[in-house]
Structure formats: C-alpha cells, structure tokens
mmCIF file of C-alpha atoms in Angstrom:
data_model
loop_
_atom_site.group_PDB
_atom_site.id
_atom_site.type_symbol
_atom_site.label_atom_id
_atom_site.label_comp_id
_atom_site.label_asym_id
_atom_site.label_seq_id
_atom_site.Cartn_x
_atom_site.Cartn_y
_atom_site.Cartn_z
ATOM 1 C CA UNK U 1 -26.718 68.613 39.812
ATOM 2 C CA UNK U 2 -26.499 66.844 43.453
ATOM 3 C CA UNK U 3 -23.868 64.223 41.359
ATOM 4 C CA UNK U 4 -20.991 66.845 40.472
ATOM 5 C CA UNK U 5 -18.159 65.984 42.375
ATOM 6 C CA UNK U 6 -15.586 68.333 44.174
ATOM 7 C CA UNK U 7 -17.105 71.581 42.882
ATOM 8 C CA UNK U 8 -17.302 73.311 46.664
ATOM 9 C CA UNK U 9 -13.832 72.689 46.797
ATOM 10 C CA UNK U 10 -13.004 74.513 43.460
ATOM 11 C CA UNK U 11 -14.801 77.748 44.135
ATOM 12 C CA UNK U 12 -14.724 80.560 46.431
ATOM 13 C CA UNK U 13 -17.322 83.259 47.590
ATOM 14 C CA UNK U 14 -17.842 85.768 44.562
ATOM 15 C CA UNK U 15 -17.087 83.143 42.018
ATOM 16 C CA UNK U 16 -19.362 83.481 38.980
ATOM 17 C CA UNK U 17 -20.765 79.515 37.821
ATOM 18 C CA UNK U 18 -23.070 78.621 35.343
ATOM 19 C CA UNK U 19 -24.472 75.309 35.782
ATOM 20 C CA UNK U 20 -25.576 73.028 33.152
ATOM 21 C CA UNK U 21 -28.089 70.642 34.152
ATOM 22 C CA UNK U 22 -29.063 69.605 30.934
ATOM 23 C CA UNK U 23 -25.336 68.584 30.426
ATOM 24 C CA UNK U 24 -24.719 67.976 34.523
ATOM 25 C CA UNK U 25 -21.875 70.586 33.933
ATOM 26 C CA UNK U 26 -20.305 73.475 35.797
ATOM 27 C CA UNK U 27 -18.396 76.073 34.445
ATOM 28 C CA UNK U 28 -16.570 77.980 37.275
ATOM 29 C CA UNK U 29 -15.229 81.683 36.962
ATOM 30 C CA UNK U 30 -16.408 81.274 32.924
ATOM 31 C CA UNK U 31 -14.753 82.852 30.339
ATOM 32 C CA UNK U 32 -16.734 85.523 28.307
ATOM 33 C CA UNK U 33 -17.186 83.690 25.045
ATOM 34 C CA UNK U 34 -18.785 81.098 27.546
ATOM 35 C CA UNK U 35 -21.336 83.276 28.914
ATOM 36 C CA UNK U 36 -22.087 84.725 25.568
ATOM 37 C CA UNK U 37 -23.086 81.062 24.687
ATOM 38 C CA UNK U 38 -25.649 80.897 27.718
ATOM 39 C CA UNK U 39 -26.775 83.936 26.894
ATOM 40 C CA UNK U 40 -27.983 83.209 23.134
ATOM 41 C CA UNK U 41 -29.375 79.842 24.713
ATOM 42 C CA UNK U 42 -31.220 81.508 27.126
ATOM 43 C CA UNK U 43 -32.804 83.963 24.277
ATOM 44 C CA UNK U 44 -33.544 80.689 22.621
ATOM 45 C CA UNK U 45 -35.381 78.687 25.509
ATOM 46 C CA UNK U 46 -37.466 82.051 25.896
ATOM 47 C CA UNK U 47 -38.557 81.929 22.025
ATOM 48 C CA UNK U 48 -39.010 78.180 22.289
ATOM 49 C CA UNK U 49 -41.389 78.303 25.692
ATOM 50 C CA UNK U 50 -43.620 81.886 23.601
ATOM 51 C CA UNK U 51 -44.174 78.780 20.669
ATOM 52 C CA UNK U 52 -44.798 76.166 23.548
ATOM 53 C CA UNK U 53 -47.426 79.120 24.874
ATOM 54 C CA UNK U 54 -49.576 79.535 21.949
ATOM 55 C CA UNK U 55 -49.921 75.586 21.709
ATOM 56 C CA UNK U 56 -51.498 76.061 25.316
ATOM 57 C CA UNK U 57 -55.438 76.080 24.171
ATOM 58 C CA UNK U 58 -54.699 73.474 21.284
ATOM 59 C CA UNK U 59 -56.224 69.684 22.137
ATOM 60 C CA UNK U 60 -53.145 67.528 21.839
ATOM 61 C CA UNK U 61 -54.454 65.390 18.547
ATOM 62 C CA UNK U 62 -52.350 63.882 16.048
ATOM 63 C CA UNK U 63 -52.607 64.826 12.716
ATOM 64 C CA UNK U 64 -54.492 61.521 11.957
ATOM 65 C CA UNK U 65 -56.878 62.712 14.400
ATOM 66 C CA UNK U 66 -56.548 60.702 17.403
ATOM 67 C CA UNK U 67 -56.882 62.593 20.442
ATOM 68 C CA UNK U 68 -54.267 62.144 23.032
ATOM 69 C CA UNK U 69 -54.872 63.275 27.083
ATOM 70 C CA UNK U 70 -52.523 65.113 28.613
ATOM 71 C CA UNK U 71 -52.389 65.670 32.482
ATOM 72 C CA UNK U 72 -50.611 67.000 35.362
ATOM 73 C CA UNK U 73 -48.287 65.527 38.249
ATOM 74 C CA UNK U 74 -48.449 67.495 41.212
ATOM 75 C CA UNK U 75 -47.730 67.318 45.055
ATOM 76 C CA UNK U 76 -48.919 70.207 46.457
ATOM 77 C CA UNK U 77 -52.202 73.392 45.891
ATOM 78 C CA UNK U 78 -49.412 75.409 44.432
ATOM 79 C CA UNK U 79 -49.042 72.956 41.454
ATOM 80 C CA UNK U 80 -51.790 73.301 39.981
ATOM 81 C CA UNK U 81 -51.357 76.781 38.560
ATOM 82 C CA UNK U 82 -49.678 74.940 36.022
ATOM 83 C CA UNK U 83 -52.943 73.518 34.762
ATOM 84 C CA UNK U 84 -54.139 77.084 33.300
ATOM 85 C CA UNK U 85 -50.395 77.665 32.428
ATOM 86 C CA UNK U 86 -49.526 74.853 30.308
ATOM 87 C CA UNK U 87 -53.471 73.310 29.190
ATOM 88 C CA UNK U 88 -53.405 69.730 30.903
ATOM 89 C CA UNK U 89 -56.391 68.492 31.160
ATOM 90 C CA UNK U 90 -56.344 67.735 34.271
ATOM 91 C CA UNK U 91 -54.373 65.692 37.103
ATOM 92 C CA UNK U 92 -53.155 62.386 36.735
ATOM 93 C CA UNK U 93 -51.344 61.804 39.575
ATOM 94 C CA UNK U 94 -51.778 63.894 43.112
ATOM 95 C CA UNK U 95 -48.916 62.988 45.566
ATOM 96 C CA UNK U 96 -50.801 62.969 49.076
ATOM 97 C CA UNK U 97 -47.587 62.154 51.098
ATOM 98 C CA UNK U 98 -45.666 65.338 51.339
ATOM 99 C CA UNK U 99 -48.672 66.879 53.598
ATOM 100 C CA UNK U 100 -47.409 63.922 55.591
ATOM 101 C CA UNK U 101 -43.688 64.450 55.381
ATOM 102 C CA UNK U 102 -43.476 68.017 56.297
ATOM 103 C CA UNK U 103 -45.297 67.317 59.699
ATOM 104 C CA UNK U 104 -43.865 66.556 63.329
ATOM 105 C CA UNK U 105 -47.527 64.792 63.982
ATOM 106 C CA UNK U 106 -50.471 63.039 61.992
ATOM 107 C CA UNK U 107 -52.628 65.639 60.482
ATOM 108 C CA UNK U 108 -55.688 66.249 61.508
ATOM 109 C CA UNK U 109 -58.891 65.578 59.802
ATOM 110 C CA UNK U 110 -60.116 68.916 59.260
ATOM 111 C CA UNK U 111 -56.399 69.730 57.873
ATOM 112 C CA UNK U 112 -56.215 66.803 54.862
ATOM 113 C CA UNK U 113 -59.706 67.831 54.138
ATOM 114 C CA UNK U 114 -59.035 71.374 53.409
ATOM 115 C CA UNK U 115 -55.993 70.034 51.613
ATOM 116 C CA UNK U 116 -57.879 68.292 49.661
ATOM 117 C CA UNK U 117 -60.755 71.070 48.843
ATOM 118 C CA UNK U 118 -58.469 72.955 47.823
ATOM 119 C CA UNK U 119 -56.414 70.839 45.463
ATOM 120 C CA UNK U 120 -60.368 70.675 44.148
ATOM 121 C CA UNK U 121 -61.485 74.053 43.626
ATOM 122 C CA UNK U 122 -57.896 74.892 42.384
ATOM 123 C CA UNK U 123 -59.008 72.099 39.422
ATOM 124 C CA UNK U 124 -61.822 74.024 38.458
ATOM 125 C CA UNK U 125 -63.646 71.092 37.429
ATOM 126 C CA UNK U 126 -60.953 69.188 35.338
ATOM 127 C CA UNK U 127 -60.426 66.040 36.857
ATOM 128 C CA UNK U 128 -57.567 64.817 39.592
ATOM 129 C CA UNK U 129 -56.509 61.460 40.737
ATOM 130 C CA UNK U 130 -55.217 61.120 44.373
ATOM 131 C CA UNK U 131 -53.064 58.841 45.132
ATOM 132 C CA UNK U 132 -52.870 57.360 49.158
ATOM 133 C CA UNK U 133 -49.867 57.371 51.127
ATOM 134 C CA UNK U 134 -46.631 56.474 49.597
ATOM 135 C CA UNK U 135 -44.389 56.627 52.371
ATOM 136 C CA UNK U 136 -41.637 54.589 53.682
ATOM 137 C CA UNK U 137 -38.745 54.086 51.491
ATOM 138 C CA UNK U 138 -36.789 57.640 51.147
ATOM 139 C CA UNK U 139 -40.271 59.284 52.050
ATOM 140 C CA UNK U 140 -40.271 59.359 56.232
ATOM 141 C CA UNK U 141 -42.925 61.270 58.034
ATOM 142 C CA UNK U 142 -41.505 62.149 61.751
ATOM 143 C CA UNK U 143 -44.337 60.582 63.368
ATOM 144 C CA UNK U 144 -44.439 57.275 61.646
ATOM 145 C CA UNK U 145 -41.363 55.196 63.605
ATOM 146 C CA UNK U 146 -39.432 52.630 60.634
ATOM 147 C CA UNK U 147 -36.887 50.097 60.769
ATOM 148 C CA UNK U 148 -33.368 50.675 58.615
ATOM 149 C CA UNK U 149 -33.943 48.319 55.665
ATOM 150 C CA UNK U 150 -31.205 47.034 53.222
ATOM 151 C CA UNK U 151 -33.901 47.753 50.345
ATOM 152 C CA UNK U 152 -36.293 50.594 51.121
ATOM 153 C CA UNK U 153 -37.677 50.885 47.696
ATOM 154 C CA UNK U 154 -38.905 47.613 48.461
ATOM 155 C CA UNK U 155 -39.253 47.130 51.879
ATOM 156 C CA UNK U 156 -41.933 48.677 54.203
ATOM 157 C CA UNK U 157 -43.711 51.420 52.028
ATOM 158 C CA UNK U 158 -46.914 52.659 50.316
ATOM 159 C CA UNK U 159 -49.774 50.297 50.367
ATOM 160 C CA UNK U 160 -48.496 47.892 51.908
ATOM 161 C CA UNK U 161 -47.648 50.257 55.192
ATOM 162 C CA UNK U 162 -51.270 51.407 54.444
ATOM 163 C CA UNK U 163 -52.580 47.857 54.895
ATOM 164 C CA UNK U 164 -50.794 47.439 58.058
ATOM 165 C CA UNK U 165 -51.832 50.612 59.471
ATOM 166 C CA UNK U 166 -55.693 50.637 58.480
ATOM 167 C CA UNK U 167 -56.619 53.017 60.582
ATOM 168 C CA UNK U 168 -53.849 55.520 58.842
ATOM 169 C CA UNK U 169 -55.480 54.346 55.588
ATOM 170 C CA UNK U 170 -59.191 55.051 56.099
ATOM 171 C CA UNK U 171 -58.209 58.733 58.225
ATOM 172 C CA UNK U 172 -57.100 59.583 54.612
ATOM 173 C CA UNK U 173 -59.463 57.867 52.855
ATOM 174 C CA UNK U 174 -62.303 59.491 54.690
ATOM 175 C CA UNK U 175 -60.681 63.054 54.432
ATOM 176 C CA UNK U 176 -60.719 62.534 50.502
ATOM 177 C CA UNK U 177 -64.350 61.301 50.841
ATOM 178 C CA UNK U 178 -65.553 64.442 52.666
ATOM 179 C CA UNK U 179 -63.661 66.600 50.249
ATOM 180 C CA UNK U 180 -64.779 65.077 47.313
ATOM 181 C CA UNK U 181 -68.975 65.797 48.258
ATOM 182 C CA UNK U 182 -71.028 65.842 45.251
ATOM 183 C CA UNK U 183 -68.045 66.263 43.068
ATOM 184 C CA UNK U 184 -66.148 62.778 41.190
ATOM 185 C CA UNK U 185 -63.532 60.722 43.816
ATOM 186 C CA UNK U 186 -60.640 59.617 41.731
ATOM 187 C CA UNK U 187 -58.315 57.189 43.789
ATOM 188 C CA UNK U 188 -55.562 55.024 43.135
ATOM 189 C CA UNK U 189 -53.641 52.731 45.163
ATOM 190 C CA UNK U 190 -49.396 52.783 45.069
ATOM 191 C CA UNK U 191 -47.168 49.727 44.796
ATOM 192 C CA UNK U 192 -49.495 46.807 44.653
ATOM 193 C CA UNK U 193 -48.200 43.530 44.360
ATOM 194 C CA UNK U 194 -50.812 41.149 44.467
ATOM 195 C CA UNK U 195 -54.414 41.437 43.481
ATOM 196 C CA UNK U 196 -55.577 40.595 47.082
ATOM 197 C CA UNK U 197 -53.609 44.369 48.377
ATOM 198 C CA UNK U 198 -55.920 46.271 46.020
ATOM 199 C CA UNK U 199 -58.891 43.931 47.221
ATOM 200 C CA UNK U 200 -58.070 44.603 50.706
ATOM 201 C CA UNK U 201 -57.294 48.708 50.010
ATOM 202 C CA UNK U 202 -60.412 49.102 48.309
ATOM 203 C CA UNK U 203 -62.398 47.073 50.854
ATOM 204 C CA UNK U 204 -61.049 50.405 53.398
ATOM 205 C CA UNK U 205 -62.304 52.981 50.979
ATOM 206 C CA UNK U 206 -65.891 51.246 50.531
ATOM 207 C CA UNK U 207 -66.193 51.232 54.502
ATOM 208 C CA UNK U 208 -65.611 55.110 54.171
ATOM 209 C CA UNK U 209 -67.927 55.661 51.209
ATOM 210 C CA UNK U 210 -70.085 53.423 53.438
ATOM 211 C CA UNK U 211 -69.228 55.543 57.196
ATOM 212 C CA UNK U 212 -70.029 58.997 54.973
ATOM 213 C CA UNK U 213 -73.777 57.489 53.816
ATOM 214 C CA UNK U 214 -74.679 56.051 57.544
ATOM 215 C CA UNK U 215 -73.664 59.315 58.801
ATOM 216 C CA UNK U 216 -76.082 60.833 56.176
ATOM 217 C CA UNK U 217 -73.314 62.739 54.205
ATOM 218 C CA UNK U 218 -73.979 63.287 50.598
ATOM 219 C CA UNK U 219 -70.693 61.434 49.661
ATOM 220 C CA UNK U 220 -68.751 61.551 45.937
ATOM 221 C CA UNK U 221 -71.249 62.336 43.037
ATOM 222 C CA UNK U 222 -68.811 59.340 41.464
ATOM 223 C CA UNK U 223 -66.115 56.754 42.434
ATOM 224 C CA UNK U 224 -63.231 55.757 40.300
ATOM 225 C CA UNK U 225 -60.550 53.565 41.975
ATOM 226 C CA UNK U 226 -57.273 52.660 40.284
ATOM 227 C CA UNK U 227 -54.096 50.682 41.019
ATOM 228 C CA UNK U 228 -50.398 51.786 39.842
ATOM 229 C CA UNK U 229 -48.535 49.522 37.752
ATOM 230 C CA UNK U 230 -45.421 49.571 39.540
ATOM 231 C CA UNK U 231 -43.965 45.928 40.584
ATOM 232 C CA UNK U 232 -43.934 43.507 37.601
ATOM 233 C CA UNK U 233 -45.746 40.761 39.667
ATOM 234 C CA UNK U 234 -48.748 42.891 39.765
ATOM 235 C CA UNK U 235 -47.835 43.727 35.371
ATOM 236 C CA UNK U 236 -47.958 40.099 34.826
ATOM 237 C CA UNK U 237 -51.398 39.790 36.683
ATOM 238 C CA UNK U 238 -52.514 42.998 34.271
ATOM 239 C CA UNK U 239 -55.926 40.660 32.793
ATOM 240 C CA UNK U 240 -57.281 39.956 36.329
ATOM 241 C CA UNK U 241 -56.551 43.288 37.707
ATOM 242 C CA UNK U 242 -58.322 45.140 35.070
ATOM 243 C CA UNK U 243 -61.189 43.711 35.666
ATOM 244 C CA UNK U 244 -61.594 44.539 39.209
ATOM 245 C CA UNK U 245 -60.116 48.156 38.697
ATOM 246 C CA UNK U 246 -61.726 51.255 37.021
ATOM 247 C CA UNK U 247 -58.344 52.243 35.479
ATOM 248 C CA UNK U 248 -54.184 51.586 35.605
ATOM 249 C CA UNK U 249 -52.003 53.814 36.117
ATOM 250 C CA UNK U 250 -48.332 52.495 34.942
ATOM 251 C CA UNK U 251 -45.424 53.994 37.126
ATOM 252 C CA UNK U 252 -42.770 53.929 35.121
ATOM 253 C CA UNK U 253 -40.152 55.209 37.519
ATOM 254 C CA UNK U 254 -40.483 52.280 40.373
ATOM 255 C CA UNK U 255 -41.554 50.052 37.802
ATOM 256 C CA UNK U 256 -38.430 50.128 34.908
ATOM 257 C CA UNK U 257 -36.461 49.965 38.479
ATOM 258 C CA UNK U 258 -37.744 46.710 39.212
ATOM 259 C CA UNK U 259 -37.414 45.268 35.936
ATOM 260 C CA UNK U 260 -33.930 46.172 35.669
ATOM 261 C CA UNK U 261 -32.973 45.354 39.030
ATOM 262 C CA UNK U 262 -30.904 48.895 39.182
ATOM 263 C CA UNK U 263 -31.722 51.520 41.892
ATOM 264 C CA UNK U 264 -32.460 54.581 40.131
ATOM 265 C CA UNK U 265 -31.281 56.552 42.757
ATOM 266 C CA UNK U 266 -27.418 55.444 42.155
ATOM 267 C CA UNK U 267 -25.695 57.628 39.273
ATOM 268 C CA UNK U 268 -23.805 54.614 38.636
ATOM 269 C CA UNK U 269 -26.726 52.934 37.248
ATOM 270 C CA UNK U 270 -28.801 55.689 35.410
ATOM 271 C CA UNK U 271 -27.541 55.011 32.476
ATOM 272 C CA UNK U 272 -27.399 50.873 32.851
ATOM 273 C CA UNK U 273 -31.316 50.691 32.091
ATOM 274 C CA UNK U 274 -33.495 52.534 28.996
ATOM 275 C CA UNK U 275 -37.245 52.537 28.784
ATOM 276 C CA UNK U 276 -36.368 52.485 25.179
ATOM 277 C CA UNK U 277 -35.245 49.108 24.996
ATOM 278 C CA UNK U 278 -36.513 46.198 23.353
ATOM 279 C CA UNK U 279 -37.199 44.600 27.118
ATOM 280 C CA UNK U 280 -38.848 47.531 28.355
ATOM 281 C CA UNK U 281 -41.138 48.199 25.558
ATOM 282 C CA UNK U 282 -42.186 45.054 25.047
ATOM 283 C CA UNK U 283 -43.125 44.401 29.030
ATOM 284 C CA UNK U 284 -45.189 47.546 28.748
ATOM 285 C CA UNK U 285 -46.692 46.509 25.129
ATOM 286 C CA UNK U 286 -47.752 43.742 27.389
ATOM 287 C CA UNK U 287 -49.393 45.239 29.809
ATOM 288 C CA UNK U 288 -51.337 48.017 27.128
ATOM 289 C CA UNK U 289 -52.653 44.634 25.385
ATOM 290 C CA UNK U 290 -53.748 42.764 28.629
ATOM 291 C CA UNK U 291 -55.498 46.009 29.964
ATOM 292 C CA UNK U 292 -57.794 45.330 27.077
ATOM 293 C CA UNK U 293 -61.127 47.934 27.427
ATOM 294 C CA UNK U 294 -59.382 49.512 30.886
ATOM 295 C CA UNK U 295 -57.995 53.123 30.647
ATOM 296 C CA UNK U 296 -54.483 52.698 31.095
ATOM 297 C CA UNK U 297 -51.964 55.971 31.722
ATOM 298 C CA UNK U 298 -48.547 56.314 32.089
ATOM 299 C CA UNK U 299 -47.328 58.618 34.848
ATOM 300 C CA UNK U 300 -43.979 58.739 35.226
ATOM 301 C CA UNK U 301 -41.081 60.734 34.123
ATOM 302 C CA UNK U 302 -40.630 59.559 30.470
ATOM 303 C CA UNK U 303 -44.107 60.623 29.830
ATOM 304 C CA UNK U 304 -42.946 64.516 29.553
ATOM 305 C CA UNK U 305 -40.002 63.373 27.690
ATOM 306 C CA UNK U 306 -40.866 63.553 24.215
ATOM 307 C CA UNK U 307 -39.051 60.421 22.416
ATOM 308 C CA UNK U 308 -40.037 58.416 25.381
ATOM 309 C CA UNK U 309 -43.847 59.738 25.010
ATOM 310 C CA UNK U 310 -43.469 58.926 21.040
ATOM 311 C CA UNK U 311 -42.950 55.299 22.036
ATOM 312 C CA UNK U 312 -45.403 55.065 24.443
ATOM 313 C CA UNK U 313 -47.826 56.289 21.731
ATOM 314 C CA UNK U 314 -46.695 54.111 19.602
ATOM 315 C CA UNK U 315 -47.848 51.111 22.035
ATOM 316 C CA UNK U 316 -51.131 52.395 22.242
ATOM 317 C CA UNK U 317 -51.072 54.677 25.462
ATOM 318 C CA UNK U 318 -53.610 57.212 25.079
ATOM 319 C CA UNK U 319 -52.977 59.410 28.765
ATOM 320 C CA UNK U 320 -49.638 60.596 29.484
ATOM 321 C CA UNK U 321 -49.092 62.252 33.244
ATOM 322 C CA UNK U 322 -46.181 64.062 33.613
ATOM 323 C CA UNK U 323 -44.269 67.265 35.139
ATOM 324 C CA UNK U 324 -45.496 71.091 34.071
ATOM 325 C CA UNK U 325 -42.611 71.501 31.798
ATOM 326 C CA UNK U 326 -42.944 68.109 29.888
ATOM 327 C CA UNK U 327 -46.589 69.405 29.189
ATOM 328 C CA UNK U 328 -45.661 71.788 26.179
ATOM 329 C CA UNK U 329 -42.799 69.542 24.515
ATOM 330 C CA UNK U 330 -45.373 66.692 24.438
ATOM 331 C CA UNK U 331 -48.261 68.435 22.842
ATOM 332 C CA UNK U 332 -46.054 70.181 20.006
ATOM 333 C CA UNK U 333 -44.510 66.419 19.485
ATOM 334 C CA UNK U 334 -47.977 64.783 19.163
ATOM 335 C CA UNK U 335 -49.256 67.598 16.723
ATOM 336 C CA UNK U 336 -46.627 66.804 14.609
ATOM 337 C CA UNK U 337 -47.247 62.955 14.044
ATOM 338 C CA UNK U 338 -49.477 60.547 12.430
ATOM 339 C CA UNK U 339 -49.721 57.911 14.940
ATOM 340 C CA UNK U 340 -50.923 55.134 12.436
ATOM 341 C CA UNK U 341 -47.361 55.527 11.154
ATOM 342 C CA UNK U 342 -45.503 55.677 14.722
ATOM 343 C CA UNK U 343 -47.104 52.072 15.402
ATOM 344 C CA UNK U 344 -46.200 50.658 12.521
ATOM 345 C CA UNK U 345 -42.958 51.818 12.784
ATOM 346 C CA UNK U 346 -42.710 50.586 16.595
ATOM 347 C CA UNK U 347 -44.036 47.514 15.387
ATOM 348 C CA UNK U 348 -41.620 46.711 12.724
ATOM 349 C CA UNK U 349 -38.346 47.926 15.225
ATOM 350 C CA UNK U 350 -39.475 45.671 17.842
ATOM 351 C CA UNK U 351 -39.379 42.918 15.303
ATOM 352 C CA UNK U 352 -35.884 43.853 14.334
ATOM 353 C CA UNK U 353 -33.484 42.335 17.047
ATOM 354 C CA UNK U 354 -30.233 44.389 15.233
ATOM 355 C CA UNK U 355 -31.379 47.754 15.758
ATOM 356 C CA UNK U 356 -31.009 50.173 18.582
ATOM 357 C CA UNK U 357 -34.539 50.983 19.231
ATOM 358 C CA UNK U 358 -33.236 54.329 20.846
ATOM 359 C CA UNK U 359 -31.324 55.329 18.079
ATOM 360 C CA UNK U 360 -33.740 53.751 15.396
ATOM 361 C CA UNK U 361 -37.124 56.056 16.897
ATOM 362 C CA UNK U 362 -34.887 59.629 16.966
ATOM 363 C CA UNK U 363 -33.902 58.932 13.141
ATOM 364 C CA UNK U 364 -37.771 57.701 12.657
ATOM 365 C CA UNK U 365 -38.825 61.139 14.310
ATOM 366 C CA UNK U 366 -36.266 62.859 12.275
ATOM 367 C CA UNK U 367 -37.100 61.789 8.766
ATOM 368 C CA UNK U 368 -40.856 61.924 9.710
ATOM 369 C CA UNK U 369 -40.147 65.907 11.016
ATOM 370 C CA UNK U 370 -41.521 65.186 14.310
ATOM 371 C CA UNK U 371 -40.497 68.097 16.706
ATOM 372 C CA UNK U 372 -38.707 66.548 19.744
#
C-alpha cells in the first residue's frame, strides 16, 4: 500500500477509496458497480474465513497421513490470541526486539521478565521459541547509538551486535531464563554467519543457565537452542551446524535476500527474485538434506502462503511458522494433498530445466484439486 504513487495528491477530504492490497490498487471516488464488486468479495472472504474456522480443531495431516506442524509468528502478548483463534500449535518464532524498539531506555529486568511470563502463560502450555535481539538494520532502539551504513541488512545487526554487546545479550538471556522456571526454554539465535557466532552466543546463555543454578534458582525444566538459517555462508555449513544445534530455523525473508542479492525492501526488486525458482528450491533442498535427523522449520513469509508452503512440503519441511492469517489457508491446503505425490512431483520439475517451476506447481495443485 506504502508503494502507490501520487494518490494524496488525487484525493480530497470526503473522498470515498477502496484500496486493494491484494492488487496494490486504489480506486478513488468509485463508481457504484465498483463498490458492488467489493461488496460481493467481502461476503465471500467472510464465507471463506467461517470454512477456514471449522478447520480450526483439525491436526493439519495430509491425506497420506503425514502430520504437518503448524505455528505462530508473533511480536508482542497480544499475538498470541491468535493461537486459540486459528489452532497453531504453538510459536515458532517470538520477535523479542520490539519491547526494545518502543523504549527511550534499556528495559529493566523485572520488565523483559514479565514480558516474557506473559508471552508464557498466554501459550498455555503449547510451545514458543524466542528469538534474541534482532536489532540494527531498519530496527533502531533509541538507546542503542549506530553508525549510517551503506548496507544495514548486513551491517551491524542481530547477533552479531549481541556478541559485541555481551552484557546486552546475557540481560536478555537471563530475563528469558527466569521466565522460563520449571517450564521448557526455547531459544534461537538471528543472523549467524559462522559456526563460531552460535558457539560464542550459546557460550552467554550457558553462563546464565549457569548464574540462575549458583544463585539456587530452579532454572528451565528444558533447554532447546536453535540458530536461523538466514546468510547462505552459515546454509552451506548446514552438516556442522546441526550437530551442535537442537534445531534450524530457515528465515526465508533475509535469507532468499541474500541469495539473490536484491533488497527486499525496494519495490523495484520484489518481483526480480521467487522462492519458487529452480535456484531457490534447490539451495533450500540442500539445506533440508544436510540437516539430516535435526528439526528444521521454515519461518518466514512464504510459509503462510499456500503454493510456497506446497513446495516447501514437497522438500521435506515438516514445521511451517508463519503470520495468523496464513494459519487457515495452510491447513485447508495440506488436508487436501497427498504429499508422497507433491515430492515426486517436485522432484521430477526440478529435474526439468524448461519448465517454470511457478507456473508448473499451480497447474500440479490444480489438476491434483489442492485448495490454494
């Protein structure tokens, strides 16, 4: 919507618009016929999100039987409502930073700890996966001072600010200790590049886990630490990493970014790059394999899009994290497949240099009668 161009200057207070954002279009002062369009689609998307609803309680398993996770993305306590709402499982990917972002000083102790409690008890149980600090880049915090950079996405940011700031790293880390007492610690670590980063990070959170048990603090009742796939150094190192991490996490946002060498912020390259390209899905087919017995996930944005997810199924991804609404989409898609037949499929198009794997996958879906 932020990409329309000129449209303050083409409308005056009391205008009527209806904006598009499926088809980034605005229709200013519309004519009737127009609205009486939006209108039936709006009676549509309301019948479509009641048969969405009654998939809610419904484990999202193929119809060859294999059981496929679904989980949550969230940023802040208020997100997770959605978990009741839509059935995820649980939370793949907790954003810590915007706690961060929306303060004028480092939060205290006692505050990240309640933050974190909360984000807990609002689980009920099902399980969530923080991730630490990924600021820098386009995500400042007022109290952290940074240096313009000609490449913030890959400049000064996430772990590697963590690393350099230890102290920063282990206040958090020890807040998401204390919250998690006597219930499972899931943490992952955000733009690694090298093995020796995640060494180093989880070296901080085992000085914690140690601080909590000298100060005689009951501590986790479990500790799971994970990395994000994000940089393709750290893709092509996927073997040695998964054997010092309890599970990957594969964000496909930063990390199809990278590949491409195209800023996905620019409009004038969204459309240069496709995770549905023979490149793309091969580099991630690669990692899947060379995870071997580790629990890999995806959680980025194509994992609530439901062609997208239908690929990544088809390379043998199991855990899709992804936003509320992509939740509902996904599990009527995956009820409506035989995987076995999906890989197969994916198998054979990947072999085939002369199709459009894009194109090739929606008339796969189609002929199949896979709801996307």
């Amino acid at each position: 919507l932020g990409q329309l161009k000129s449209l303050l200057s083409r409308v005056e207070a009391g205008d009527t618009i209806i904006v598009d954002a499926a088809t980034e279009v605005a229709y200013v002062r519309p004519e009737h016929a127009v609205a009486l369009a939006f209108d039936n689609r709006f009676a549509a998307q309301e019948a479509e999100r009641a048969e969405l609803a009654a998939l809610r309680d419904l484990e999202a398993t193929s119809r060859d039987g294999v059981k496929i996770s679904l989980l949550l993305n969230a940023g802040l306590p208020l997100d997770l409502d959605s978990l009741a709402m839509t059935g995820a499982e649980g939370v793949g990917l907790f954003r810590t930073e915007f706690q961060f972002m929306l303060a004028d000083s480092m939060p205290r102790l006692d505050t990240q700890i309640a933050l974190y409690s909360d984000v807990m008890e609002r689980a009920g149980g099902k399980p969530v996966t923080f991730r630490t600090l990924d600021l820098g880049g386009d995500k400042v915090a007022a109290f952290i001072p940074t240096e313009r950079e000609e490449n913030p996405a890959m400049g000064w940011r996430a772990v590697r600010m963590g690393l350099d700031r230890p102290g920063l790293s282990r206040y958090q880390l020890r807040a998401l200790v204390r919250a998690c007492e006597g219930r499972p610690l899931r943490v992952m670590f955000p733009l690694v590049s090298v093995i020796d980063e995640f060494r180093k990070a989880k070296a901080l959170l085992e000085q914690e886990l140690g601080w909590a048990r000298f100060h005689g603090r009951q501590g986790p009742s479990s500790v799971a630490v994970g990395v994000m796939i994000e940089s393709p150094s750290l893709a092509w190192m996927c073997a040695d990493i998964a054997q010092e991490a309890d599970f990957l996490s594969i964000g496909t946002n930063d990390l199809m970014q990278f590949f491409f060498a195209a800023d996905r912020g620019s409009p004038k390259m969204a459309d240069r790059f496709d995770l549905l390209s023979r490149p793309a899905l091969s580099f991630l087919a690669h990692i899947i394999k060379s995870a071997g017995r580790t629990p890999v996930s995806v959680c980025g944005e194509h994992a609530g899009r439901p062609l997208e997810a239908l690929a990544l199924l088809g390379l043998g991804v199991t855990r899709l994290s992804m936003p509320a609404a992509g939740i509902g989409p996904v599990k009527r898609m995956i009820l409506g497949l035989e995987l076995s037949a999906v890989k197969a499929e994916l198998d054979r198009l990947l072999c085939d240099p002369s199709v459009t794997l894009r194109s090739a996958l929606l008339q796969f879906a189609q002929l199949q009668r896979i709801p996307l």
